[in-house]
Coordinates of C-alpha atoms in Angstrom, one line a residue:
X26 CA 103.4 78.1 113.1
X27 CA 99.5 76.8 113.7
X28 CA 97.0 78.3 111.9
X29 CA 95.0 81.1 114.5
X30 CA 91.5 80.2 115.4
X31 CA 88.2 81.6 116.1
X32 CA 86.4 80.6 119.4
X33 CA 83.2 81.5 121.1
X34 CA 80.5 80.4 123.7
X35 CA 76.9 79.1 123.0
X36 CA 75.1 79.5 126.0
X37 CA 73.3 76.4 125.5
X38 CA 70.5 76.8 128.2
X39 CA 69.8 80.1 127.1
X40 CA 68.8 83.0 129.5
X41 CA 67.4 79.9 132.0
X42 CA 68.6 78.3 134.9
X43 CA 72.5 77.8 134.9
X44 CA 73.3 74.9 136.4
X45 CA 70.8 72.6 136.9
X46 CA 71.0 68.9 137.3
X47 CA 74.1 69.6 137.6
X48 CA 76.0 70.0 141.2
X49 CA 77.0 73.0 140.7
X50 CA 73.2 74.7 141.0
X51 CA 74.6 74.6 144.7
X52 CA 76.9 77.0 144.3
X53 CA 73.8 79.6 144.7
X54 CA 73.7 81.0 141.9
X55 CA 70.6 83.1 140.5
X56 CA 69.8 82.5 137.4
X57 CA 67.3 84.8 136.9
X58 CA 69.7 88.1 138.0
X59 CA 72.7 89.2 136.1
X60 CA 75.2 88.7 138.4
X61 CA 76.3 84.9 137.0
X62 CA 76.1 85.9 133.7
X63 CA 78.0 89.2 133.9
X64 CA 80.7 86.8 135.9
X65 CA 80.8 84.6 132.8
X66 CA 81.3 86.6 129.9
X67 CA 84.1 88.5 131.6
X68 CA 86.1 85.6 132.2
X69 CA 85.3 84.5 128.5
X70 CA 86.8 88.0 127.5
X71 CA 89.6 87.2 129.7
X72 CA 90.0 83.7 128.3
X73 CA 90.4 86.0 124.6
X74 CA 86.4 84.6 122.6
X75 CA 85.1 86.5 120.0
X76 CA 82.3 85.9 120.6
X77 CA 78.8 84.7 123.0
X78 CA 75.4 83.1 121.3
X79 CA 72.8 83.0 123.6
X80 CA 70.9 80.3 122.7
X81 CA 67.1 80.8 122.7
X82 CA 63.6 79.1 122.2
X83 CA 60.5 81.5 122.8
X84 CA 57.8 78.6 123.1
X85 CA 58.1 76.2 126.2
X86 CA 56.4 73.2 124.3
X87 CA 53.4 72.2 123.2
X88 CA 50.8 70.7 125.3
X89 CA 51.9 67.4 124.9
X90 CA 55.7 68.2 125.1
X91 CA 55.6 70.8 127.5
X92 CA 56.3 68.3 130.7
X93 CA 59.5 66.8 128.5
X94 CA 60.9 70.5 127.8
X95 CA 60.5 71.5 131.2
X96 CA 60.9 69.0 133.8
X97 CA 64.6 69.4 133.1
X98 CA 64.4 72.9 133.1
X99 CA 66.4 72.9 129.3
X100 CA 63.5 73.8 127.2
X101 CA 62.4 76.3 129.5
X102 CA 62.0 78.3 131.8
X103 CA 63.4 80.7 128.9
X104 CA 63.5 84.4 130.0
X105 CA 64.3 86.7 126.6
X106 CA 68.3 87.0 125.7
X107 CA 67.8 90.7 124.0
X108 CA 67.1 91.6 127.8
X109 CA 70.2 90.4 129.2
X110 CA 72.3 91.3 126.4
X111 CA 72.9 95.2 127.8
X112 CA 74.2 93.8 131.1
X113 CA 76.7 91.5 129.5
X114 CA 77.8 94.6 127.2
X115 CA 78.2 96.9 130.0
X116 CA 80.1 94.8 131.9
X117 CA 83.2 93.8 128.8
X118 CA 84.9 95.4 126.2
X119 CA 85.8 93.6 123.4
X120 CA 84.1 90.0 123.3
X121 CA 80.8 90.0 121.0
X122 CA 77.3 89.5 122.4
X123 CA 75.0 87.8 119.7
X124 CA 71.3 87.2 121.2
X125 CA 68.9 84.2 119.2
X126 CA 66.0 86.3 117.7
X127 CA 62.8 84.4 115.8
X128 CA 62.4 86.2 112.8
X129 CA 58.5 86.0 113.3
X130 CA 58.7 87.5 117.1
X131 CA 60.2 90.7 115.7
X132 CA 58.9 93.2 113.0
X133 CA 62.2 94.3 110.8
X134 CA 61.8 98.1 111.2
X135 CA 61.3 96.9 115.4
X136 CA 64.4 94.6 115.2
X137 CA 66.5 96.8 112.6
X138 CA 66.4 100.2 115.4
X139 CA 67.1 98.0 118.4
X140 CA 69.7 96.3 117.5
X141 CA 71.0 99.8 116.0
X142 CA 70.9 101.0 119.6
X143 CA 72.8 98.2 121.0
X144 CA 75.2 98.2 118.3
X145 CA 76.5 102.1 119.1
X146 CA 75.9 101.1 122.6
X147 CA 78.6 98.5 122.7
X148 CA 81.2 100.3 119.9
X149 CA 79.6 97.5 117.5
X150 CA 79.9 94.5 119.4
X151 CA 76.5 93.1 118.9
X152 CA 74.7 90.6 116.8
X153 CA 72.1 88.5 115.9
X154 CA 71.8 84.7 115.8
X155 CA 68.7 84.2 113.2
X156 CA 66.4 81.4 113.9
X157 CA 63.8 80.4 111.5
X158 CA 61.5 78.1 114.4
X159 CA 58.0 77.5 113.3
X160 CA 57.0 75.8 116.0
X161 CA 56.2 79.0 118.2
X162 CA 53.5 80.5 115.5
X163 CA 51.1 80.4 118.1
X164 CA 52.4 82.3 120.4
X165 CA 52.4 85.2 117.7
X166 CA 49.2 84.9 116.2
X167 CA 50.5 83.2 113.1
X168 CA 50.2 79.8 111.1
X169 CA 53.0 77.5 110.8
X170 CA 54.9 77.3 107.8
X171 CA 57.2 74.7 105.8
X172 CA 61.0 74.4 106.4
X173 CA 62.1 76.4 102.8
X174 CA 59.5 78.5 103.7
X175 CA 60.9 79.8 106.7
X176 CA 64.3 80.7 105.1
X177 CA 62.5 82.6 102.8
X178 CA 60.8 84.3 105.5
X179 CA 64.5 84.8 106.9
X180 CA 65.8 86.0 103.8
X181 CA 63.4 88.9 103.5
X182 CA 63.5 90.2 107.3
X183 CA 67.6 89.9 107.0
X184 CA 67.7 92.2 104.1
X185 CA 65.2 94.4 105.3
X186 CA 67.2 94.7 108.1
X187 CA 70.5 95.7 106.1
X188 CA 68.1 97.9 104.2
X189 CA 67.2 100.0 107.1
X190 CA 70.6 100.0 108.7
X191 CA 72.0 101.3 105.5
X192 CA 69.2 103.8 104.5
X193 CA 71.3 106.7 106.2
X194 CA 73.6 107.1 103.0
X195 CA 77.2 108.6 102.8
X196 CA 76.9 112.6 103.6
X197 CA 73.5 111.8 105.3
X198 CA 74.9 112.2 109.1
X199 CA 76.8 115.9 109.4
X200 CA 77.1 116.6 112.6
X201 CA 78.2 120.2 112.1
X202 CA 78.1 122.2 115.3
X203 CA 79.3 125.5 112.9
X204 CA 76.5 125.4 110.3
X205 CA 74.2 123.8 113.0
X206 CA 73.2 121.3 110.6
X207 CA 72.9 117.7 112.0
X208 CA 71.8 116.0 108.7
X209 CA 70.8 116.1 105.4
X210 CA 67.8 114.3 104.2
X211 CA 68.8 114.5 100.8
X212 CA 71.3 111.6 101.7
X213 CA 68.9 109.5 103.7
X214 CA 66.6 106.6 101.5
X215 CA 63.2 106.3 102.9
X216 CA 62.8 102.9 101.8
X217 CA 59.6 101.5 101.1
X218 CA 59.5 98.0 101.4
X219 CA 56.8 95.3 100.2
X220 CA 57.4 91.5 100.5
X221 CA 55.8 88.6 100.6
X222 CA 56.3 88.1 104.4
X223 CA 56.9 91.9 105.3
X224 CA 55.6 95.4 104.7
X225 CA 57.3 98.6 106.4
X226 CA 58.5 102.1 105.5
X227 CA 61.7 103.8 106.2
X228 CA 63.8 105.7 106.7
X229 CA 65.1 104.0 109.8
X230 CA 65.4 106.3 113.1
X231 CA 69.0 105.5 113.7
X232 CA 72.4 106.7 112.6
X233 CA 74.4 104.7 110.6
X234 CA 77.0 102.7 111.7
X235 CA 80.8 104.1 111.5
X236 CA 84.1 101.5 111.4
X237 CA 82.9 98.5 112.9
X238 CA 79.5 97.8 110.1
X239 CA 76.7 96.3 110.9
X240 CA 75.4 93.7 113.6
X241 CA 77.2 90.6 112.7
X242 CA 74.8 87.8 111.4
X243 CA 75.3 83.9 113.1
X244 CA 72.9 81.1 111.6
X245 CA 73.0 77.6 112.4
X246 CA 71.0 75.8 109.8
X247 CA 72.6 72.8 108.1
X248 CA 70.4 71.6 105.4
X249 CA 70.8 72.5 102.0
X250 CA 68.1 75.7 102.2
X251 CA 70.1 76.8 105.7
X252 CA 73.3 76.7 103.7
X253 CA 72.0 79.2 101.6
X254 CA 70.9 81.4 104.1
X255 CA 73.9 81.4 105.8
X256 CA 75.8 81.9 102.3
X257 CA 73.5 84.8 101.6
X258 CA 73.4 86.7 105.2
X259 CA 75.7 85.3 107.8
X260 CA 79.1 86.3 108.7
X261 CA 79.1 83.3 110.9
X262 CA 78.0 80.0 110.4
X263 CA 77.3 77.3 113.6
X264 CA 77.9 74.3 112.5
X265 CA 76.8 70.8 114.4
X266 CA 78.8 67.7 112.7
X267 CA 81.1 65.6 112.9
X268 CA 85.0 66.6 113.6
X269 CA 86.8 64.6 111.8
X270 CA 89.3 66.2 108.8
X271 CA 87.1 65.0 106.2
X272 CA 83.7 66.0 107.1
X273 CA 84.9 69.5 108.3
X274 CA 87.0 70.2 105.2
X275 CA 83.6 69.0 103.4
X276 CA 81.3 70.9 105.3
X277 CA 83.5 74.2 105.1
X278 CA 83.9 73.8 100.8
X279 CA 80.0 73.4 100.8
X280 CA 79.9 76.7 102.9
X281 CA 82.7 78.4 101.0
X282 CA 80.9 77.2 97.7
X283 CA 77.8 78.9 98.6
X284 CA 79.0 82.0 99.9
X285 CA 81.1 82.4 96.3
X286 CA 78.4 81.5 94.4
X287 CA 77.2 84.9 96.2
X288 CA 79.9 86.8 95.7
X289 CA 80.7 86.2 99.1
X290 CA 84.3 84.6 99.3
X291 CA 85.8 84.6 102.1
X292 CA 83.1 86.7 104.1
X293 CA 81.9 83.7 106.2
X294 CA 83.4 82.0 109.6
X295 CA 82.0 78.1 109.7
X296 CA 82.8 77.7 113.5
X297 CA 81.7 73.9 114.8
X298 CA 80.3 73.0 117.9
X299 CA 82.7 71.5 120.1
X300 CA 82.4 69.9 123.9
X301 CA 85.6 68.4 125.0
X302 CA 86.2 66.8 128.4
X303 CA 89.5 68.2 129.8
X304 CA 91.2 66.0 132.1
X305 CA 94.2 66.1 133.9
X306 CA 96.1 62.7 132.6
X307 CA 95.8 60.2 130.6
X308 CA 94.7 57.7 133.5
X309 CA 92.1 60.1 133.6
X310 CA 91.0 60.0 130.5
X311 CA 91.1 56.2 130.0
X312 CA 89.3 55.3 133.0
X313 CA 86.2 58.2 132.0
X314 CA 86.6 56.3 128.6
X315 CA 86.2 52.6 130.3
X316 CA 83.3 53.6 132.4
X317 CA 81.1 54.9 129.5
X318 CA 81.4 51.5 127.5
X319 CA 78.1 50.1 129.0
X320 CA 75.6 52.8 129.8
X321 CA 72.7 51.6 132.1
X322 CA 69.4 52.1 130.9
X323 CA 68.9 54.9 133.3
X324 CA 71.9 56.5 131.9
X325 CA 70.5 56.2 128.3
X326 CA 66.7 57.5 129.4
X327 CA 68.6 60.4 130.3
X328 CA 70.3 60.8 127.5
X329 CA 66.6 60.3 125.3
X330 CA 65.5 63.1 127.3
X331 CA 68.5 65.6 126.6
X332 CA 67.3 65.1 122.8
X333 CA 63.6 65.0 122.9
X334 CA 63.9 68.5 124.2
X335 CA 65.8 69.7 121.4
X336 CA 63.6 67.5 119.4
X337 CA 60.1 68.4 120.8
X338 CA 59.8 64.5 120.1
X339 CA 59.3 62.0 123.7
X340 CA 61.9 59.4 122.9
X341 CA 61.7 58.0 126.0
X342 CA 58.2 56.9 125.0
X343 CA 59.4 55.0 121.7
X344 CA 61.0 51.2 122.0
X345 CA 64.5 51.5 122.3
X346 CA 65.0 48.5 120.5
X347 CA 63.1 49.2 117.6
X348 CA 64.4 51.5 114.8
X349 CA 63.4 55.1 115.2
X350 CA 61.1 56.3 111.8
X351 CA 61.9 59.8 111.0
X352 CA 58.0 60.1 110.9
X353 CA 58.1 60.7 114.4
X354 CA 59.4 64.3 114.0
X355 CA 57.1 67.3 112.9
X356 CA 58.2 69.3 109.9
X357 CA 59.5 72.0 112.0
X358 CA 62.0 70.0 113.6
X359 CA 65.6 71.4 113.0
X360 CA 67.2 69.1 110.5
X361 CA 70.6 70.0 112.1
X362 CA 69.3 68.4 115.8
X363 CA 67.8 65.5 114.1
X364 CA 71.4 65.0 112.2
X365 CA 73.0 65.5 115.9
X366 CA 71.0 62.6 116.7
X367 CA 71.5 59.9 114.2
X368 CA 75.3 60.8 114.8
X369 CA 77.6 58.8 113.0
X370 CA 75.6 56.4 111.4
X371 CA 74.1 57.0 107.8
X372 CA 70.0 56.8 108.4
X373 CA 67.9 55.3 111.4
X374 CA 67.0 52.5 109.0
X375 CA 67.7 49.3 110.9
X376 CA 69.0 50.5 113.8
X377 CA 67.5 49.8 116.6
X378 CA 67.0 53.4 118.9
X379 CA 69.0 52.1 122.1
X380 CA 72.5 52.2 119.3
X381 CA 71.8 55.2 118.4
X382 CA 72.0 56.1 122.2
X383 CA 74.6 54.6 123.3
X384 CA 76.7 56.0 120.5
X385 CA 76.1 59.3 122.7
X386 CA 76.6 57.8 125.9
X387 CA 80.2 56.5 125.1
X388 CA 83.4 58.8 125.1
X389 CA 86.3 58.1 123.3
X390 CA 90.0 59.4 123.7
X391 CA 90.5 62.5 121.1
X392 CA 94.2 61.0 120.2
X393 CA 92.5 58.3 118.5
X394 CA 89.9 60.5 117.0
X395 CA 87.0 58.4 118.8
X396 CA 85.6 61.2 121.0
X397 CA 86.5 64.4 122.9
X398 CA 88.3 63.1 126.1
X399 CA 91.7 64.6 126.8
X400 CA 94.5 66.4 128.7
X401 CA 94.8 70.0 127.4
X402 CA 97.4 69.4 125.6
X403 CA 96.0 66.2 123.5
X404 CA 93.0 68.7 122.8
X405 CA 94.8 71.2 121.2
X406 CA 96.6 68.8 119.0
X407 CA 93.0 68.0 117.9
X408 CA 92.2 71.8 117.7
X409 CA 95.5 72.4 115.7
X410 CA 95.1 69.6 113.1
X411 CA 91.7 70.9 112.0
X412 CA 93.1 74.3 111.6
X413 CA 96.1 73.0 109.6
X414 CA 94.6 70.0 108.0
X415 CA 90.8 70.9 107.0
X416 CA 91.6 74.7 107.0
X417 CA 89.3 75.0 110.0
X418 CA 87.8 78.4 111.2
X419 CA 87.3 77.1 114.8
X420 CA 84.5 76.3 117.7
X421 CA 81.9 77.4 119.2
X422 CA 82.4 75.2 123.6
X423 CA 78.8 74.5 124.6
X424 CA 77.5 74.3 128.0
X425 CA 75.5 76.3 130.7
X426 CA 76.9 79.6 131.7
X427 CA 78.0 79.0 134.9
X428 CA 81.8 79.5 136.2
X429 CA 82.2 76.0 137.2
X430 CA 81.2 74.6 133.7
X431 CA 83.8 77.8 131.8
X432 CA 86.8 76.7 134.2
X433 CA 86.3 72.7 133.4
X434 CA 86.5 73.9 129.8
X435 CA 88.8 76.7 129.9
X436 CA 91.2 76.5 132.8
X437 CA 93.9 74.3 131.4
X438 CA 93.3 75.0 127.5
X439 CA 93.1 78.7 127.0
X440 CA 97.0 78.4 128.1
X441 CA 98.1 75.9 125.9
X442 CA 96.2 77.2 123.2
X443 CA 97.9 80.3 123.7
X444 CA 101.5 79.2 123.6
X445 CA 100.9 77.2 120.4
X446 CA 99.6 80.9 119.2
X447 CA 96.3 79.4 117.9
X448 CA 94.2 81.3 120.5
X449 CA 94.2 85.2 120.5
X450 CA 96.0 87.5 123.2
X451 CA 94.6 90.7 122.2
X452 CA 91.1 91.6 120.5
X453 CA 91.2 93.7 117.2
X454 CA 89.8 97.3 117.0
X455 CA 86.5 97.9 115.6
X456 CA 84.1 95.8 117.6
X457 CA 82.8 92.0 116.6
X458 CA 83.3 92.1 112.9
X459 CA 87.2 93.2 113.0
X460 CA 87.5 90.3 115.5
X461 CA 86.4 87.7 113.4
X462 CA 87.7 88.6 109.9
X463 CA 91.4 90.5 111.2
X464 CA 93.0 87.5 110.9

């Protein structure tokens, strides 16, 4: 019997506009309403996720990279994903809603009672994907700070977050109509709380959380100080690397090591990021493959631009056939976008930037493990070898959230999937948590 897996959604263009570049912007779709994405997430429910990321960025650029972020309309327009996630809850059940929040654009005691109120809101399917990005400071009145540094920055508002949640202790809430009594203060902590990054007061205004526990905790760092966030905090882990056995049965010991070194074992979900082309045959596939083999410059300027927005870095600018020096990116360049980059070779040293293109611009079939292109079927081979093979916890698809992009991923695979019994038919009880760590 295949191992079950986990799946869920990052909604990789965050709350911005769905669709386009692509042809289906036609459709008519409006980004900016909740229509489209309340479409979405129910057919994701449907399709049997545990969960949505909604990816975010609260800075459009800096002056000199604000054209590259926006003329594709990836790095921004950005409107805020805490917004939109009440509409998505209200409009599903069972399939977790988990919002990107800066650490520096929310006070703890702020973030702590509003994602309380969304938590009992949706019977505890909400979370928080914590993002440590420097690069917006000044947006917030702040200075920038180093890479570690903003972990540490993470660590503190994450606990004081737990802190608050949990500062309601056991015989706190009553709730007896008889006696008239609705609490008793004698059970509640009034926390006082101050850090090196943070300074606030509780108690927190919010009842505690009953059965499901608290927002689940998604982080997507990938350097050493990231895995120790997530090892620390994170119930699930988003990681960007390489899927082959080797480096996913690597990258998941690393996490698992972490998380027991903090008494954690077995409390994390290291879910990869996966975008596979689904075809319909293998003639398909093979000529998709063929075509990709000599990218036109075009082709690969667009490609340079899809990364220097992630990058806040103008490729496009640089000599293609020139090595690229790592001195081009600032310090608070994610480490895990940079390593998306370089792909599969070792450093940048000696290889000129239009390889390290092309590498991206070419597809590959997935039965010979050279890229993601593949009948259903062939995909979920993939999908169950990892789970059987490296132990894998499962992936996080990436793409816009638009219905045509969902049914190219989802149409033909959530079936097959779900006659191999690798892909869930029914959710758990108990909100987000139970539907990650029930099975």
């Amino acid at each position: 019997m295949p191992r079950p897996q986990h799946f869920g959604w990052f909604l990789s263009r965050g709350f911005g506009p769905q669709g386009w570049g692509s042809p289906a912007w036609d459709w008519g779709y409006e980004w900016q309403r909740p229509a489209l994405y309340q479409q979405s997430v129910r057919e994701l429910e449907q399709a049997g996720l545990d969960l949505v990321i909604i990816e975010d960025a609260i800075s459009a650029g800096l002056p000199d990279t604000l054209d590259l972020r926006v003329r594709g309309a990836y790095g921004g327009p950005k409107h805020d994903p805490v917004a939109l996630t009440p509409y998505l809850l209200s409009t599903t059940e069972h399939i977790g809603i988990v919002p990107t929040v800066n650490v520096a654009s929310y006070l703890p005691y702020v973030a702590a009672r509003q994602f309380a109120s969304l938590h009992h809101l949706s019977d505890h399917r909400v979370g928080i994907n914590v993002v440590t990005d420097v690069g917006s400071a000044r947006h917030l009145g702040l200075h920038p700070i180093a890479h570690d540094a903003a972990y540490d920055r993470a660590d503190e508002w994450t606990s004081g977050l737990r802190e608050l949640w949990r500062s309601w202790g056991e015989g706190a809430l009553v709730a007896d109509a008889s006696t008239g009594r609705f609490a008793d203060a004698a059970h509640i902590n009034t926390v006082q709380h101050r850090g090196e990054y943070f300074a606030f007061d509780g108690p927190l205004n919010a009842i505690p959380f009953a059965g499901g526990g608290d927002p689940i905790i998604v982080s997507p760092g990938g350097s050493p100080r990231g895995i120790e966030f997530a090892a620390t905090h994170s119930d699930v882990q988003l990681a960007l690397a390489s899927l082959d056995i080797n480096t996913v049965r690597s990258y998941r010991e690393k996490v698992g090591a972490a998380a027991a070194r903090q008494g954690r074992e077995g409390r994390i979900r290291t879910l990869f990021v996966f975008k596979p082309q689904v075809v319909s045959s293998v003639e398909e596939a093979e000529r998709i493959v063929t075509a990709s083999l000599h990218p036109s410059e075009a082709e690969l300027r667009q490609i340079a631009l899809g990364h220097s927005s992630d990058l806040e870095t103008d490729l496009t600018r640089l000599d293609l056939d020139s090595p690229l020096d790592p001195a081009n990116f600032g310090e608070h360049v994610s480490r895990g976008s940079i390593s998306w980059l370089r792909g599969g070779f070792e450093s940048f040293d000696d290889v000129p930037l239009r390889e390290i293109l092309t590498q991206h611009a070419r597809k590959g079939r997935i039965t010979d493990r050279r890229g993601y292109v593949g009948t259903a079927e062939e995909i979920a081979d993939f999908i169950e070898e990892l789970g059987d093979d490296a132990g894998n916890d499962g992936f996080i698809f990436s793409g816009d959230f638009h219905p045509t992009t969902i049914h190219r991923y989802l149409d033909e695979l959530v079936p097959v999937l779900r006659r191999r019994g690798i892909l869930r038919r029914e959710y758990a009880t108990g909100g987000a948590r139970a539907n990650l760590f029930d099975f």
